[in-house]
Coordinates of C-alpha atoms and ligand atoms in Angstrom, one line a residue:
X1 CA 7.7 -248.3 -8.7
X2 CA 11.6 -248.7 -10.3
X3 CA 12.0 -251.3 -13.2
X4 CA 15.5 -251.5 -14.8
X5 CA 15.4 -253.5 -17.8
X6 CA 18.7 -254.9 -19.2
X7 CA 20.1 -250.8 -18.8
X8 CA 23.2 -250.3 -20.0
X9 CA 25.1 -246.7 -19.3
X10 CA 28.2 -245.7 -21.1
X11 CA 29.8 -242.9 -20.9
X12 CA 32.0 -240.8 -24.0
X13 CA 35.6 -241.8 -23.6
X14 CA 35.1 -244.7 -21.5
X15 CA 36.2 -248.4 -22.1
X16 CA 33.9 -249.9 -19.5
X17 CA 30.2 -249.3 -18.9
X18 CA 29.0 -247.5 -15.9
X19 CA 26.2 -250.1 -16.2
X20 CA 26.0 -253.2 -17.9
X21 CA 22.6 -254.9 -18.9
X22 CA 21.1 -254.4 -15.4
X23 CA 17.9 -255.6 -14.6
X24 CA 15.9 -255.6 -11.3
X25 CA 12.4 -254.1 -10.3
X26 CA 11.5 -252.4 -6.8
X27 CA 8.2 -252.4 -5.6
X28 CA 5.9 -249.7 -3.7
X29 CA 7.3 -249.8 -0.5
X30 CA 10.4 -251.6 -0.5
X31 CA 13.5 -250.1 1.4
X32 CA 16.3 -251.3 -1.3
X33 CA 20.1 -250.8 -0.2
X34 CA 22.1 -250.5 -3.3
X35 CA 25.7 -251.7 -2.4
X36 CA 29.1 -251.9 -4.0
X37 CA 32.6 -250.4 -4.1
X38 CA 33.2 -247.1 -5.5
X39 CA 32.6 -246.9 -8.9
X40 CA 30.9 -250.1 -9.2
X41 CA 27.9 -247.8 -10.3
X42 CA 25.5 -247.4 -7.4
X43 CA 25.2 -243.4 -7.9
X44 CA 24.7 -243.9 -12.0
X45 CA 21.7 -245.9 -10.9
X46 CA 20.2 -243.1 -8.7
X47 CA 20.8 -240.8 -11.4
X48 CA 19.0 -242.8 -14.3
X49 CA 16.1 -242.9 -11.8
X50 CA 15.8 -239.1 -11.5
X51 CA 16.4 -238.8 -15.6
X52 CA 19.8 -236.8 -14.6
X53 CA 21.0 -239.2 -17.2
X54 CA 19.5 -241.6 -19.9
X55 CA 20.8 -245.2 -20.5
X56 CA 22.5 -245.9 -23.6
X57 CA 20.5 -249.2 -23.7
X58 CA 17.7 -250.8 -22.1
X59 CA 14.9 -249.2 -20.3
X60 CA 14.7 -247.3 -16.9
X61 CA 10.8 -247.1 -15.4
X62 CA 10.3 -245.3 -12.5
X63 CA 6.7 -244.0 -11.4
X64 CA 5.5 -245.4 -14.4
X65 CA 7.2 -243.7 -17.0
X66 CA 9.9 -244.7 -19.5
X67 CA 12.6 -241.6 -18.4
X68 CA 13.5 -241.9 -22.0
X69 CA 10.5 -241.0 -23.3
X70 CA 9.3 -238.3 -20.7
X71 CA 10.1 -235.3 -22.7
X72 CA 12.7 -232.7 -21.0
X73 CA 10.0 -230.3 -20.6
X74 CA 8.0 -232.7 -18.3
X75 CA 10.8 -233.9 -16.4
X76 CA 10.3 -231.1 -13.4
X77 CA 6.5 -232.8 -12.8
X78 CA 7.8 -236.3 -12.6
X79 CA 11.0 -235.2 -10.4
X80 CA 8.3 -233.6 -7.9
X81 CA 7.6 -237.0 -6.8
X82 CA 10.8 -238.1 -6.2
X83 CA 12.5 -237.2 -3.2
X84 CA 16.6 -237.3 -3.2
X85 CA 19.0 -236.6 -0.5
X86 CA 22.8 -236.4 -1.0
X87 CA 26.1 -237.1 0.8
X88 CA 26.9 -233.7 1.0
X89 CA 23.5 -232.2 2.2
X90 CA 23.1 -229.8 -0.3
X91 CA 21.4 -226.5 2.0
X92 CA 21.1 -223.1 0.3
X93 CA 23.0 -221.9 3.2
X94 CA 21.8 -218.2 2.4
X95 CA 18.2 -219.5 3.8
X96 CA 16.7 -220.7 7.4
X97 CA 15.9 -223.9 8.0
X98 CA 12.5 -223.4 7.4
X99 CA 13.6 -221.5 4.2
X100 CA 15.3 -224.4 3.1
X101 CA 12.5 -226.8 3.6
X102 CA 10.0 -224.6 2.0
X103 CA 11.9 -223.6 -1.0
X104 CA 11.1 -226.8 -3.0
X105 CA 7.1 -226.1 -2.1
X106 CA 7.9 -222.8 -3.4
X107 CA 8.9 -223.8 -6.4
X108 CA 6.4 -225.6 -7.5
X109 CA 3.8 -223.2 -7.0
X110 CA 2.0 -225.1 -3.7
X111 CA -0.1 -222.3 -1.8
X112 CA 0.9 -220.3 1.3
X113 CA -1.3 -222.2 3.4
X114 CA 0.1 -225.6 2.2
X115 CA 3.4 -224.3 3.2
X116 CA 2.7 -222.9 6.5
X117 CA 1.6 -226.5 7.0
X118 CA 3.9 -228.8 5.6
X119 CA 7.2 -227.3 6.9
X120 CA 7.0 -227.3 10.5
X121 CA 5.3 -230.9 10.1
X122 CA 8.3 -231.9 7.8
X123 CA 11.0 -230.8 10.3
X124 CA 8.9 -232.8 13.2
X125 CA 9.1 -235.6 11.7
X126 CA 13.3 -235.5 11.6
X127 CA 13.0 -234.1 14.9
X128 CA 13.9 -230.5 14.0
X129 CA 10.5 -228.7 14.8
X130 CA 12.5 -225.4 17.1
X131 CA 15.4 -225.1 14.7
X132 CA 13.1 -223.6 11.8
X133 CA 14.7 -219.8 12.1
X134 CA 18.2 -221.3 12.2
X135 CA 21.3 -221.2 9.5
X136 CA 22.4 -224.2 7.7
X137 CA 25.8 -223.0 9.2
X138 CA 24.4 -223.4 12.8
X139 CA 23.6 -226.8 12.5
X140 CA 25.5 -230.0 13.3
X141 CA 26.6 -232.3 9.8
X142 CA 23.4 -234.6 11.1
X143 CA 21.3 -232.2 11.9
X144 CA 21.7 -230.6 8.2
X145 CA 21.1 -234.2 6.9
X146 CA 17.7 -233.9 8.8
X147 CA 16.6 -230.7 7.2
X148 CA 17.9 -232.3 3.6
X149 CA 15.5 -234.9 4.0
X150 CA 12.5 -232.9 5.4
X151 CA 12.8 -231.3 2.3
X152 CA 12.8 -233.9 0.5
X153 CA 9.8 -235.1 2.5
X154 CA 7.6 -232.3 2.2
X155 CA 6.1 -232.8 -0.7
X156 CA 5.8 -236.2 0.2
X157 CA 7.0 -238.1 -2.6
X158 CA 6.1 -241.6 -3.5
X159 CA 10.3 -242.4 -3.5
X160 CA 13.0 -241.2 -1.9
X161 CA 16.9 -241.9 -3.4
X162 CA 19.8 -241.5 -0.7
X163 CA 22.7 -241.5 -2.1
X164 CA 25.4 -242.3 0.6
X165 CA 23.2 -240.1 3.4
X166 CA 25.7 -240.9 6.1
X167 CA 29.0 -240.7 4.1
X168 CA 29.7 -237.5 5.6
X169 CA 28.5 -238.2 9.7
X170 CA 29.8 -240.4 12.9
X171 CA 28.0 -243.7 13.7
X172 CA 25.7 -241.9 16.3
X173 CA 24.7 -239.2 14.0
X174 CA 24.5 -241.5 10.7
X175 CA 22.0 -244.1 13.4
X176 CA 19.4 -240.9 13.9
X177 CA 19.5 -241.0 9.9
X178 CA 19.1 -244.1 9.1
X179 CA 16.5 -244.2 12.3
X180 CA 14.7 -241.4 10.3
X181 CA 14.8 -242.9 6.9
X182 CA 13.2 -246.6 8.8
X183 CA 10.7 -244.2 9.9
X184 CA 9.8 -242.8 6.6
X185 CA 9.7 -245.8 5.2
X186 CA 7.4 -247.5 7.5
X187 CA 4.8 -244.6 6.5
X188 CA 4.9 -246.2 3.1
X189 CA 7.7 -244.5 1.2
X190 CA 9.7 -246.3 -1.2
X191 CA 13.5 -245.9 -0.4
X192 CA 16.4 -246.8 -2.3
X193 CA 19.8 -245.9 -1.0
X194 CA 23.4 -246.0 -2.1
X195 CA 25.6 -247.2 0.9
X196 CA 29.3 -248.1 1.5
X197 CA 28.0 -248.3 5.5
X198 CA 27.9 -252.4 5.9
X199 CA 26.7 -252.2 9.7
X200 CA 23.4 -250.9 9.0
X201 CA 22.5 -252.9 5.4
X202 CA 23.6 -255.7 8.2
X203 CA 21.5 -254.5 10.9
X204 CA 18.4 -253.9 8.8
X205 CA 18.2 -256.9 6.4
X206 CA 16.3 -255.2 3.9
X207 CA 16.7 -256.4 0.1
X208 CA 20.3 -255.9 -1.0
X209 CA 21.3 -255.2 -4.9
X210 CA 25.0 -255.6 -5.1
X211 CA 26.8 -254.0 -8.0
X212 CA 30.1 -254.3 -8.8
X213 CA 32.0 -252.8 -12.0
X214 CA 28.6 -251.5 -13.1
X215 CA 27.6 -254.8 -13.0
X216 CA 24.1 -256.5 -11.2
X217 CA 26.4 -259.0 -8.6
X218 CA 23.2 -259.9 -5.8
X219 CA 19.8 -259.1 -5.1
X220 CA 19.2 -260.3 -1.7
X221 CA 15.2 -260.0 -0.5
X222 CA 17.1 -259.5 3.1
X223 CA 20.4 -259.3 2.7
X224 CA 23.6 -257.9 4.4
X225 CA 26.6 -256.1 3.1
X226 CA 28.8 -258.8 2.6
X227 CA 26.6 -261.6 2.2
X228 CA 28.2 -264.2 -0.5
X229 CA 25.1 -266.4 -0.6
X230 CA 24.7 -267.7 -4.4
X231 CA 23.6 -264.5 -6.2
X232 CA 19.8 -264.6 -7.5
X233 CA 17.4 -261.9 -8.7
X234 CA 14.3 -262.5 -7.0
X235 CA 11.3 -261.4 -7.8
X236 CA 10.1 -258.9 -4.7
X237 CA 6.8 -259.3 -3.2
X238 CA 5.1 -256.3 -2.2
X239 CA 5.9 -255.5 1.1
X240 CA 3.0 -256.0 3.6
X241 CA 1.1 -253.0 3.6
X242 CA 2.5 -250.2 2.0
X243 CA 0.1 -249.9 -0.4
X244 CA -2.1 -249.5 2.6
X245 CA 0.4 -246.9 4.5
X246 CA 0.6 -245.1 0.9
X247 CA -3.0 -244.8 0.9
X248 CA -3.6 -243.1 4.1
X249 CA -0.5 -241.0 3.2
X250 CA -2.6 -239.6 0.2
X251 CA -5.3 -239.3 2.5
X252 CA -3.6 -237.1 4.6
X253 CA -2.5 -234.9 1.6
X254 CA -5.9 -234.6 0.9
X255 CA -6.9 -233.7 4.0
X256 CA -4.0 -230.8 4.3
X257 CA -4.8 -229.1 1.2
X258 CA -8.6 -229.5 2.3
X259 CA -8.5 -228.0 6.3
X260 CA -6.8 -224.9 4.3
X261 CA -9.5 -224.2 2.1
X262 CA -12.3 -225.9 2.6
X263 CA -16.2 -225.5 4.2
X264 CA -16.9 -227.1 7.4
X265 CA -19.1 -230.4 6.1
X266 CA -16.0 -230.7 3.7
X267 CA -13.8 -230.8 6.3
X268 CA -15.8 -233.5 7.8
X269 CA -16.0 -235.7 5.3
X270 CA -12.0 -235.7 4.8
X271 CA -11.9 -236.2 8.1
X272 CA -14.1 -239.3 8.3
X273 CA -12.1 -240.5 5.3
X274 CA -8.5 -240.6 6.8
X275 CA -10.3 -242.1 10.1
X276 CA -11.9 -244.8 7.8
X277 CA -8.5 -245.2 6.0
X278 CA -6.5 -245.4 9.1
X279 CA -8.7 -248.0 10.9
X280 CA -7.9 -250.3 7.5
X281 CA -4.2 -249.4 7.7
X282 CA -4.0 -250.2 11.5
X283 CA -5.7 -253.7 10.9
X284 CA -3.2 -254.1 8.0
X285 CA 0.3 -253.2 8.6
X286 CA 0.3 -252.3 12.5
X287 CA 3.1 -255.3 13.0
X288 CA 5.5 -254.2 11.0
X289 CA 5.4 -250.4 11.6
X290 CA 8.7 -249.6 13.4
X291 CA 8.7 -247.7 16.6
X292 CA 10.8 -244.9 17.4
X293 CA 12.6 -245.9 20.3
X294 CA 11.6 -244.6 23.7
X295 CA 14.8 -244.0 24.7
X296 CA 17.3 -241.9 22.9
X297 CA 19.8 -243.4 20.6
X298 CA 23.1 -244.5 22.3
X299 CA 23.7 -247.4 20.1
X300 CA 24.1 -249.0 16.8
X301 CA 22.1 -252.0 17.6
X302 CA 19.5 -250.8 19.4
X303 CA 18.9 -248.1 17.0
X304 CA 17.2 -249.4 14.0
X305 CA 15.0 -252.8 14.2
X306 CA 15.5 -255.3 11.2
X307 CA 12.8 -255.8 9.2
X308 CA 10.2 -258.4 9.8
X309 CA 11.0 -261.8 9.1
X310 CA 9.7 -263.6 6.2
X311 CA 8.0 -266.4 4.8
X312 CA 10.4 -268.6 3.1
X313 CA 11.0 -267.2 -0.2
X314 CA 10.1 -269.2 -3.4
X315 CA 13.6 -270.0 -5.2
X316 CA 13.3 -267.8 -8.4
X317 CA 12.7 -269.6 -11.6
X318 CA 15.5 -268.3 -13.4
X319 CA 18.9 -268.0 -11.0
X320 CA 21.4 -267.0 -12.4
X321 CA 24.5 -268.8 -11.2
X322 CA 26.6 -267.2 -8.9
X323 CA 28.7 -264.3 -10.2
X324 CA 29.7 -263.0 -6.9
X325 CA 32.0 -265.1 -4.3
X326 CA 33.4 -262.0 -2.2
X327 CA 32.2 -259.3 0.4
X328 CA 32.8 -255.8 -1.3
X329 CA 34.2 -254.5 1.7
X330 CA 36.8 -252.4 -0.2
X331 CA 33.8 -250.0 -0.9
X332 CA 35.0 -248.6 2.6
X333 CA 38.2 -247.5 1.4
X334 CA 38.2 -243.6 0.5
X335 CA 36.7 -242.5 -2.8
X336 CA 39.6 -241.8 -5.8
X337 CA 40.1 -238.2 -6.4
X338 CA 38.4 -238.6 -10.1
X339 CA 35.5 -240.0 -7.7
X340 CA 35.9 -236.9 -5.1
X341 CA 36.0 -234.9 -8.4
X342 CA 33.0 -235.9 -9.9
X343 CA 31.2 -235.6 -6.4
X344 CA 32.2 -232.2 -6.2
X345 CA 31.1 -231.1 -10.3
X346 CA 28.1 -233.1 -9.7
X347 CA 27.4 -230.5 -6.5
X348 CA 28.2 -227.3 -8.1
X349 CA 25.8 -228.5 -10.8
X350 CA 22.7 -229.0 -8.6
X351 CA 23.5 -225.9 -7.0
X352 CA 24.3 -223.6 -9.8
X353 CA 21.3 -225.1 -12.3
X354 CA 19.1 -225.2 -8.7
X355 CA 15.9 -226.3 -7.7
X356 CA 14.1 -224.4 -9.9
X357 CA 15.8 -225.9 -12.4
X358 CA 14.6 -229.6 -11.4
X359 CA 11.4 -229.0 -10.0
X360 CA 9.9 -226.2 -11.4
X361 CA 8.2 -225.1 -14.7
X362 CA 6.5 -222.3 -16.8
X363 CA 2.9 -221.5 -15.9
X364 CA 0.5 -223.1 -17.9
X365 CA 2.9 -226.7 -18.4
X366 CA 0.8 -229.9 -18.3
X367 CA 1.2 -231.4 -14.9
X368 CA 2.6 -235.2 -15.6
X369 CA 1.8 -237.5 -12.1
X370 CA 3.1 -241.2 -12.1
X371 CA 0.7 -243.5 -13.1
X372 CA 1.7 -246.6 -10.5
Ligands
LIG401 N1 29.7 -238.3 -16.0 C1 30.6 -239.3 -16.1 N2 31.5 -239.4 -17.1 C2 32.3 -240.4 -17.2 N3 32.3 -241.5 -16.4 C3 31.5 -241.5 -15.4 C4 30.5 -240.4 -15.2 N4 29.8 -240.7 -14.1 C5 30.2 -241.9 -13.6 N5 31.2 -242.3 -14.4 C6 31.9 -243.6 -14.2 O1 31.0 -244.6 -14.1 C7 31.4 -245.6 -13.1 C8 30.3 -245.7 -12.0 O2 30.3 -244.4 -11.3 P1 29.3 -244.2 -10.1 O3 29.5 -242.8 -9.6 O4 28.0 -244.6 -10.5 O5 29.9 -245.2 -9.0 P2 29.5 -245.3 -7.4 O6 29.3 -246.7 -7.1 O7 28.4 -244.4 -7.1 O8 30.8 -244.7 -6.8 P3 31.0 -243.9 -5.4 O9 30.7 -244.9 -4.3 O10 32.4 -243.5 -5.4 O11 30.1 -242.7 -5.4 C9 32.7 -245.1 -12.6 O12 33.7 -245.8 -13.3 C10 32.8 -243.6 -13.0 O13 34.1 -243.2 -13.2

């Protein structure tokens, strides 16, 4: 899904790399908490995922192609399976809820009837379905977070980057969140997500890649925030099932596009497919599929369950020794104003250059779809 091979980013009229000869790979499936103090270069690696940037060395693969050589032109395609969802929301606030979430579908030219679908389903699933007709301005910090990711949702893509989704919320708020993202990614989305928040990449032991000074510190298959275990890269396993989950998410595409357009033995047939598919997907992954608790959210702990255990790992071949002896829990402390700077010039970017921008092409462009 994500392979960084020894990636180096520099930056004009820097000393130090953003990135130094990082290497790591992410599998279908995985939820991947990227960790490390501010500036240590978790945000550079969402970025060289999305081809917002190219690294001055080394190769980025994500969805299958090298984001050096996907041309500029193709870039929109290959960003239409990516999801992303920012510290800072990001809402056109001129637009409803449902404006917002439908804007992206817009863009890329899916049908009315696709749309009329996808949106109020997207805003179910973060719990939003009545708030469709309401302002961006109306809405709580978390409950904006919710519509940023049912947009990022509704296309469904195949990965979905967070970077620092909770930065801006309280501990209740930021649990629905990360409740939300657990969610997603039990329905077999990839997630990778740039945190300073240590109670959750605690709570959820799910693989941990620690950076520090734009270098590769840990890669922990379950791993917590502060965890100063002798630093390996492991090679992941797929995770059980997602492959699976990712199949009868397809299916269900499928089967969206098909109930809009489609004849009645059509119909039939999709249907019998995502039954078939879901029977295999139940048999496969129905243990580690995490439940929305019953009860609402009141606390950090009961909020988000951990992820399965596992079978003990193999040791990896080739360990490196241990780089890392200490917890990075200075990542807490506030960003630097060059830091608050960049966050802000990196905002008025995406909003002035705009969806369209990112996700949308001239009529008649080659569609380009990942190829793993
Ligand atoms: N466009 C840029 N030009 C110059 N330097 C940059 C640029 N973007 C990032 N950097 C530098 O690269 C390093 C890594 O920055 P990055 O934003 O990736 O860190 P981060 O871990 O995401 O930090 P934070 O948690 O504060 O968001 C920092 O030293 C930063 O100053």
């Amino acid at each position: 899904m994500i392979r960084f091979e020894h990636v180096t980013k520099r930056f004009k009229g820097t000393a130090k790399p953003a990135l130094s000869d990082i290497d790591f790979e992410v599998q279908r499936g995985e939820f991947v908490f990227l960790v490390g103090a501010s500036g240590s270069g978790k945000s550079s690696c969402l970025r060289l995922i999305l081809r917002e940037d190219l690294p001055s060395s080394g190769r980025v693969v994500a969805l299958g192609r090298d984001t050096k050589t996907l041309t500029s032109r193709r870039t929109p395609y290959f960003r239409r399976n990516i999801g992303a969802v920012f510290q800072d929301f990001r809402l056109l606030q001129s637009k409803t809820v449902a404006q917002n979430v439908a804007f992206t579908l817009q863009v890329i030219g899916r049908s009315r009837a696709f749309i009329k679908d996808a949106v109020p389903e997207a805003l179910e699933r973060v719990g939003l379905a009545e708030m469709g007709k309401r302002m961006p301005h109306e809405l709580s910090g978390g409950e904006q977070q919710r519509v940023a990711i049912a947009r990022a949702l509704v296309n469904r893509p195949q990965l979905l980057l967070a970077d620092e989704p909770t930065g801006n919320l309280d501990p209740t708020t930021s649990v629905d969140i990360m409740r939300i993202l657990a969610e997603v990614n039990a329905t077999g989305t990839t997630i990778v997500m740039a945190t300073h928040e240590a109670t959750f990449v605690d709570q959820m032991q799910r693989r941990v890649i620690e950076l520090r000074e734009g270098e590769l510190m840990r890669d922990d298959r379950r791993g917590g925030y502060g965890d100063t275990s002798v630093v390996q890269t492991l090679q992941p396993e797929a995770e059980r099932g997602a492959a699976a989950i990712a199949a009868l998410t397809a299916v269900l595409d499928v089967q969206r596009e098909v109930s809009a357009t489609a004849d009645a033995q059509t119909k039939a047939a999709a249907q019998r497919a995502v039954e078939a598919v879901e029977e295999v997907v139940d048999e496969v992954v129905h243990p580690t599929v995490v439940a929305p608790p019953a009860e609402p959210v009141t606390s950090v702990d009961a909020a988000i369950p951990p992820a399965e255990p596992l079978p003990p790992a193999e040791p990896a071949p080739s360990a490196a020794p241990a780089r890392a002896a200490e917890p990075t829990r200075e990542a807490d402390a506030a960003p630097s104003d060059a830091s608050e700077r960049r966050r802000r010039s990196r905002r008025v970017d995406h909003d002035a250059i705009g969806m369209v921008d990112r996700l949308g092409l001239e009529s008649g462009d080659e569609e380009v779809g990942p190829t793993s």
